[in-house]
Each structure stands twice: as C-alpha cells, then as structure tokens.
GROMACS .gro file of C-alpha atoms in nm:
model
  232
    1UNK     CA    1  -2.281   1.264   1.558
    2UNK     CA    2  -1.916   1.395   1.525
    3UNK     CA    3  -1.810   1.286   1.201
    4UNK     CA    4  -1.466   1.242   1.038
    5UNK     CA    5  -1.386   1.204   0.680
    6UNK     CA    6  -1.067   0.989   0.550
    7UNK     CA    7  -0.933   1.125   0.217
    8UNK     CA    8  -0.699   0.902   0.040
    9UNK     CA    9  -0.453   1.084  -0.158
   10UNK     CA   10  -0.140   0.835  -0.177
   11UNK     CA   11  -0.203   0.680  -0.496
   12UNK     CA   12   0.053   0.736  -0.812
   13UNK     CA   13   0.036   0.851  -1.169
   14UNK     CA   14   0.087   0.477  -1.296
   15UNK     CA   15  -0.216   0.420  -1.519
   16UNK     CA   16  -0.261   0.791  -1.628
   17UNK     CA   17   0.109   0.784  -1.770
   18UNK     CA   18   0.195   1.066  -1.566
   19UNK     CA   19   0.476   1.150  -1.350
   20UNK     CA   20   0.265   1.355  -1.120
   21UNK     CA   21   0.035   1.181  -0.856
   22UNK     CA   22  -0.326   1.198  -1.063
   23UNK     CA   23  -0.413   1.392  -0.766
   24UNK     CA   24  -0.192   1.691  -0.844
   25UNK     CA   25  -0.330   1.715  -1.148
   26UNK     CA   26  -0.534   2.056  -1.305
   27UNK     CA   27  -0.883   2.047  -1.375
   28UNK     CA   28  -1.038   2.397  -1.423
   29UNK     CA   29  -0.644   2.548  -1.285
   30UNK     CA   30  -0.730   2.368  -1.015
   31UNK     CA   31  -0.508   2.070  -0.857
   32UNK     CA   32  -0.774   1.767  -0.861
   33UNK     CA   33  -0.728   1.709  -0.447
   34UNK     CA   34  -0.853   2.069  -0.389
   35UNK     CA   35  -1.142   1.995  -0.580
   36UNK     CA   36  -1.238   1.677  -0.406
   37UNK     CA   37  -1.141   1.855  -0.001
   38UNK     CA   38  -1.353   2.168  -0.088
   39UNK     CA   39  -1.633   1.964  -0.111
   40UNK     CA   40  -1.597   1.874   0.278
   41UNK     CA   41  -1.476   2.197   0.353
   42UNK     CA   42  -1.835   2.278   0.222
   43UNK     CA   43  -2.012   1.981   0.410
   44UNK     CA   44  -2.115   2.159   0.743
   45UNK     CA   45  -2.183   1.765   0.889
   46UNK     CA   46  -1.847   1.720   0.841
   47UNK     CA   47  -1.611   1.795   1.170
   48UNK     CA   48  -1.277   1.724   1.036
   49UNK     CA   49  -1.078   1.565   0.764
   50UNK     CA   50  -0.773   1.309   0.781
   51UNK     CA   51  -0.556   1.308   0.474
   52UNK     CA   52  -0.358   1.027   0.347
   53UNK     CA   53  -0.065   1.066   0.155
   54UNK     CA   54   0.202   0.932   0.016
   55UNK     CA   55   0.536   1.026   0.196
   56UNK     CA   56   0.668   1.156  -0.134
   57UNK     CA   57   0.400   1.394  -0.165
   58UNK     CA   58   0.424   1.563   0.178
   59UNK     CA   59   0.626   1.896   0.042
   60UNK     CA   60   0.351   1.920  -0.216
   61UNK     CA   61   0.083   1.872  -0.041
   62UNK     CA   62   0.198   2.144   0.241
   63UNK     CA   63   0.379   2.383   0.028
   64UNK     CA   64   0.097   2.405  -0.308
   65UNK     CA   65  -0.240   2.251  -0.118
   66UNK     CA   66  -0.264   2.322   0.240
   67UNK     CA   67  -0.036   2.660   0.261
   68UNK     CA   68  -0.248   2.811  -0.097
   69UNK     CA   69  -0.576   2.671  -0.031
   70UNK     CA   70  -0.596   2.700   0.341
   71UNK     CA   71  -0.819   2.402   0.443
   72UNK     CA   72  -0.884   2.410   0.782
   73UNK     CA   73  -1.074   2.098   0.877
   74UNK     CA   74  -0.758   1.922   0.801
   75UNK     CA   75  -0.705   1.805   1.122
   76UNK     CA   76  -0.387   1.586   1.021
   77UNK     CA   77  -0.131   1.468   0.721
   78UNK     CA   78  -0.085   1.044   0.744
   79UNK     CA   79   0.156   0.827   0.538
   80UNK     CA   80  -0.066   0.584   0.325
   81UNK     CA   81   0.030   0.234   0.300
   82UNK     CA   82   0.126  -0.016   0.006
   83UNK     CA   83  -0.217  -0.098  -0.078
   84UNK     CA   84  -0.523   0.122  -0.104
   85UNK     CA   85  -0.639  -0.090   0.226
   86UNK     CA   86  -0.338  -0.049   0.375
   87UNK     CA   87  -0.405   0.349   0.368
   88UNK     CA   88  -0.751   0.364   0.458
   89UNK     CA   89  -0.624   0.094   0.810
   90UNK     CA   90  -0.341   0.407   0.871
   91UNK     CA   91  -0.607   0.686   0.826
   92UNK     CA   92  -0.881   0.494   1.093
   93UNK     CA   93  -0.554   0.398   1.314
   94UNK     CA   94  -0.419   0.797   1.324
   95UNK     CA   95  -0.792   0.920   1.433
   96UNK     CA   96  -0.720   1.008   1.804
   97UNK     CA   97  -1.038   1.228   1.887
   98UNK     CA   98  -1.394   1.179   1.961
   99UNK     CA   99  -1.561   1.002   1.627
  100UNK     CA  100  -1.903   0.809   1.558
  101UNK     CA  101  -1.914   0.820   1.208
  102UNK     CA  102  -1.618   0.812   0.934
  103UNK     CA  103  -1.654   0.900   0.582
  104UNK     CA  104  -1.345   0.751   0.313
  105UNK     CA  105  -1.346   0.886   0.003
  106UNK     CA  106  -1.107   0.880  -0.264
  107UNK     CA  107  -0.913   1.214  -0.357
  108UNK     CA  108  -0.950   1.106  -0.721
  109UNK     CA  109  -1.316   1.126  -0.713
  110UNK     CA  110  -1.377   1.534  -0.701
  111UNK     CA  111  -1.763   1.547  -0.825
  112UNK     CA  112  -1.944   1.393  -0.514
  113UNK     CA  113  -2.202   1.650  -0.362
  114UNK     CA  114  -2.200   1.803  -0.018
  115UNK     CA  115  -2.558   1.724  -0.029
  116UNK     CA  116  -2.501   1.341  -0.071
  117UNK     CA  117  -2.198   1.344   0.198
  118UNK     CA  118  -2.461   1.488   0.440
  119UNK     CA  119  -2.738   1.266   0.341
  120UNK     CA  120  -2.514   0.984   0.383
  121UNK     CA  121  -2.422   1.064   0.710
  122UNK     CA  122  -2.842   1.155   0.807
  123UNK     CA  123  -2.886   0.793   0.690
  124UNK     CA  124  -2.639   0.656   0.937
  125UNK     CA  125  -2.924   0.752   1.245
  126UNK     CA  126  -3.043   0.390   1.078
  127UNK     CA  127  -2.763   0.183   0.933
  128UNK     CA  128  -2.411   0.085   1.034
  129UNK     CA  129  -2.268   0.104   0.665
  130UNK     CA  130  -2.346   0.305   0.357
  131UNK     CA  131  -2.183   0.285  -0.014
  132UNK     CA  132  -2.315   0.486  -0.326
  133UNK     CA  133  -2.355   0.303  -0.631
  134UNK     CA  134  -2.510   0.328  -0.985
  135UNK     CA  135  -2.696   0.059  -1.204
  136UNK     CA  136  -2.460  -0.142  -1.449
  137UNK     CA  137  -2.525  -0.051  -1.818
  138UNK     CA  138  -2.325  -0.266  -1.970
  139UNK     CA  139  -2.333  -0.667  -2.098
  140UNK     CA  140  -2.148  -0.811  -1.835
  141UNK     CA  141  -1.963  -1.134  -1.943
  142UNK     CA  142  -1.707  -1.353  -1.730
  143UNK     CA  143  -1.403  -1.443  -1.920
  144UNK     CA  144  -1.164  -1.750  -1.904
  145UNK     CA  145  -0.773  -1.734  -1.883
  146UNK     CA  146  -0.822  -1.837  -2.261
  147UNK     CA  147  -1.037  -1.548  -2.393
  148UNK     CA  148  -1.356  -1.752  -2.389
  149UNK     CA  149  -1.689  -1.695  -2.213
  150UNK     CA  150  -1.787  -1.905  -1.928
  151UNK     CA  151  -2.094  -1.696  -1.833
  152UNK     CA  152  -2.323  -1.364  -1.919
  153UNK     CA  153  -2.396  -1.200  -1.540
  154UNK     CA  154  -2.758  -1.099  -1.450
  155UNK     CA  155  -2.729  -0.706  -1.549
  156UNK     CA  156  -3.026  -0.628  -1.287
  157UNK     CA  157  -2.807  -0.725  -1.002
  158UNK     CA  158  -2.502  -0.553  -1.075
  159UNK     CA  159  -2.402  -0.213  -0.939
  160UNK     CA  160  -2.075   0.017  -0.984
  161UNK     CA  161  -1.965   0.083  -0.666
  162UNK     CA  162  -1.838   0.417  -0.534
  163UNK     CA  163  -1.679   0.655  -0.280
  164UNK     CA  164  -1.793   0.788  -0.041
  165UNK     CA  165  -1.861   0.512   0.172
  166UNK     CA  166  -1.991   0.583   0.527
  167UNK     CA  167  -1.963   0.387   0.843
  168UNK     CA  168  -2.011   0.385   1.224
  169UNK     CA  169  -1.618   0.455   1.291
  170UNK     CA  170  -1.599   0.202   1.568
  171UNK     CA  171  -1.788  -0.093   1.314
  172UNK     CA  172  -1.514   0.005   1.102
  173UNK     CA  173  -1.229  -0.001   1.295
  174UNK     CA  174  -1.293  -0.341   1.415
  175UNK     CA  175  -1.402  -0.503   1.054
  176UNK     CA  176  -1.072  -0.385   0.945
  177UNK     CA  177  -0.836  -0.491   1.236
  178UNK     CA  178  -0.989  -0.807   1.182
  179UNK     CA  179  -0.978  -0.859   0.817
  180UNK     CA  180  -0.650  -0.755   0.781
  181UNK     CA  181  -0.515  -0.983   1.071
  182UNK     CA  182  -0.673  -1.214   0.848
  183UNK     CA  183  -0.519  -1.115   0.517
  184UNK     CA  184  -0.855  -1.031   0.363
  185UNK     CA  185  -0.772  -0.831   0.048
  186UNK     CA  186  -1.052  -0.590   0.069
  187UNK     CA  187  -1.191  -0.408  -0.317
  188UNK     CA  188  -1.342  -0.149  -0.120
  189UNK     CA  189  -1.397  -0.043   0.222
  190UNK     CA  190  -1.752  -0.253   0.268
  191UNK     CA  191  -1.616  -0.549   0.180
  192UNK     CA  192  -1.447  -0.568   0.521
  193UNK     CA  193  -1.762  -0.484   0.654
  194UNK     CA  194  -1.921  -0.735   0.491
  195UNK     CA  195  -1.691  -1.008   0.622
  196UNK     CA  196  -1.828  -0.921   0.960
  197UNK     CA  197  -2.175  -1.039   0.877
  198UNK     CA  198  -2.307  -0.706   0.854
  199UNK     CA  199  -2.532  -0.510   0.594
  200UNK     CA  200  -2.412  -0.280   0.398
  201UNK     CA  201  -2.714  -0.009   0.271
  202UNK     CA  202  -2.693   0.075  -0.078
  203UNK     CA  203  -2.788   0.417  -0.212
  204UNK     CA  204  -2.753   0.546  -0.538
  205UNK     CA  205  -2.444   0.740  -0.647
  206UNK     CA  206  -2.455   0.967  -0.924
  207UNK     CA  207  -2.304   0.926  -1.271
  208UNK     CA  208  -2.099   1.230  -1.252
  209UNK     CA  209  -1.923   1.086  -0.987
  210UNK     CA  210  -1.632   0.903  -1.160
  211UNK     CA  211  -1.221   0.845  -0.997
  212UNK     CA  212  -1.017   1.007  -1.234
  213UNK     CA  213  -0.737   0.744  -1.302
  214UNK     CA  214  -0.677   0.742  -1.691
  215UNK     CA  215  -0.607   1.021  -1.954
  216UNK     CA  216  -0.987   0.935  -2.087
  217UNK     CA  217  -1.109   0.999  -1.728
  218UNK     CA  218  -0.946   1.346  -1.739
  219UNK     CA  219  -1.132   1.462  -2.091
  220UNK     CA  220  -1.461   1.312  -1.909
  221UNK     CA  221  -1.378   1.520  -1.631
  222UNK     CA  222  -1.320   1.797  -1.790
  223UNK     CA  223  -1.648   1.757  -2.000
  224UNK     CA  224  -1.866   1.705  -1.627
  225UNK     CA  225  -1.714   2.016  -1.502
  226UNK     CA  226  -1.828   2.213  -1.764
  227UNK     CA  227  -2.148   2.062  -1.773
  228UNK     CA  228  -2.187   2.112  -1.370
  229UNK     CA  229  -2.059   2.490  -1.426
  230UNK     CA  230  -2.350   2.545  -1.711
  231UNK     CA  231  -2.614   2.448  -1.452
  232UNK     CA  232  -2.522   2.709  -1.197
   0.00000   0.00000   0.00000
C-alpha cells in the first residue's frame, strides 16, 4: 500500500508564551519539527510526507529545516488553515499522487516510534481507521458553568487520544468533505470518521508520546529524551 503521511506544522506559540511557532523550538539543539519528520524519514512504510505550514513560517521552514536537514520524502510545503481541521482538509486536498493509506500526525508530537507508524499502517490490511491512545489515570469529573460537579465519568472507559492516526486515504477524504460541508467541528481526525458510521480501531499509544504545547510539556520533553537516549 503506498502510504502518505500529513504533518501538521501550522500551529503558533500561543499557549507556550513564545514568539516562535512551538515547532521551531530546541530540544536536544534540535528544532522540535526535525525531530518529529526524522521519525518518517526513518519509517521505510512510509512513501512520502506532506507538510503543513503556516504561511508565515515558509522562509523558516525552507531556509533552517528543509535546506539543513535535507528531508527528502517531503514531497510538498501546504498553507494550513484557521483551524487544526482546516489544515489537515488542505493537506488531504494538496495530495495529487497515487495514495491508499494516509498517516496525520502532529509536528508537536516528536516521540512516536517508527515501529508503531509501521504497525499502524500493517494493521490497516484489516481496518479502515486507526488512532493510538492510552488509559485515563486520572478522576475524571464534569463541571458546571458554576464550578460545581454534575457527574464523576466511568475511568475504565476513558482513553487519551493521540497522533498518529491512520486511515484508508480515500475513507478520509470523503468523511472530511462531508463533515466539513456540514460544519462538523472535528477534535481529532476520527471524529469525522466517526460521523460516517464507521469504526475507528483503537490501539494503544505510548506514554512517551505527548504534543508539546506548554512550557511544562517542554521540561517533560526534555526529561523523555533523556530517558529514551539512556536506553540506547
């Protein structure tokens, strides 16, 4: 199965107080984004990778990633959209080559394995939709507009979900022409998916794999790396 991952890259800095995209941030002297496209550089199932980015961010991106880091399954640079959803329609839409299956995974996410990318992509032989996820650890408690409970959640039910999810490309293309001509505001990818009527196949992420968004997310990172590094 040719295969095609969608990285989304166009996000800002808003929530880690930076002025720099999170993505163009160091980790190890390292941008984060290099981080997250070596790891499908690495992927051998992988054929080719569409990057979305935000127009601000081209120079950057061809000047300090592509031009220093040389990564040449990037088959080509697209302008993300408003929304997160928005992006991941203009990645599938700019996709103008042979495709079966399509991997979308956020840039800020730069611990996933090769090995899961190509297991996930193995398991589509027998599903139309895969997402990673991990166990909820947590009390989970719903909360009114007035700071009171209203209900505890069933803990056994209740998963984190992650990137990267995996999908027959043309099951995806349609469930998101569709749910955005219906204004669906989508959390993640599967939820569009989902809205079709079809399953989505769960399979268990790892805890290591965690979107960088906040300054705390950075000193985890930085803690994961070191921890990955000591088990080479």
């Amino acid at each position: 199965m040719r295969t095609l991952a969608i990285v989304l890259a166009g996000g800002t800095g808003r929530r880690m107080g930076s002025s720099t995209n999170k993505q163009f941030l160091l980790l190890d002297n390292r941008p984060i984004i290099v981080h997250t496209l070596q790891v499908f550089k690495e992927c051998r199932a992988v054929d080719g990778i569409y990057l979305v980015v935000n127009h601000k961010d081209l120079p950057v991106i061809q000047e300090e990633i592509l031009e220093t880091y040389r990564f040449n399954k990037i088959m080509k640079l697209v302008i993300g959209g408003r929304l997160r959803q928005d992006s991941v329609r203009n990645g599938l839409e700019a996709i103008d080559e042979p495709c079966d299956v399509v991997i979308i995974h956020d840039a800020a996410r730069p611990f996933v394995s090769p090995s899961f990318v190509e297991k996930s992509i193995f398991l589509m032989e027998m599903f139309d939709a895969i997402i990673p996820a991990i166990p909820v650890k947590d009390t989970i408690k719903v909360i009114s507009k007035e700071g009171f409970v209203t209900k505890t959640l069933e803990r056994d039910s209740l998963w984190h979900i992650q990137t990267p999810q995996t999908f027959k490309y043309s099951l995806v293309v349609k469930a998101y022409r569709e749910g955005m001509g219906k204004k669906l505001c989508g959390y993640d990818d599967s939820t569009f998916i989902e809205h079709l009527g079809k399953k989505v196949k769960v399979v268990e992420g790892s805890p290591y794999n965690i979107k960088i968004t906040t300054p705390e997310d950075l000193i985890i990172a930085k803690g994961i790396l070191s921890q990955l590094k000591g088990n080479q």
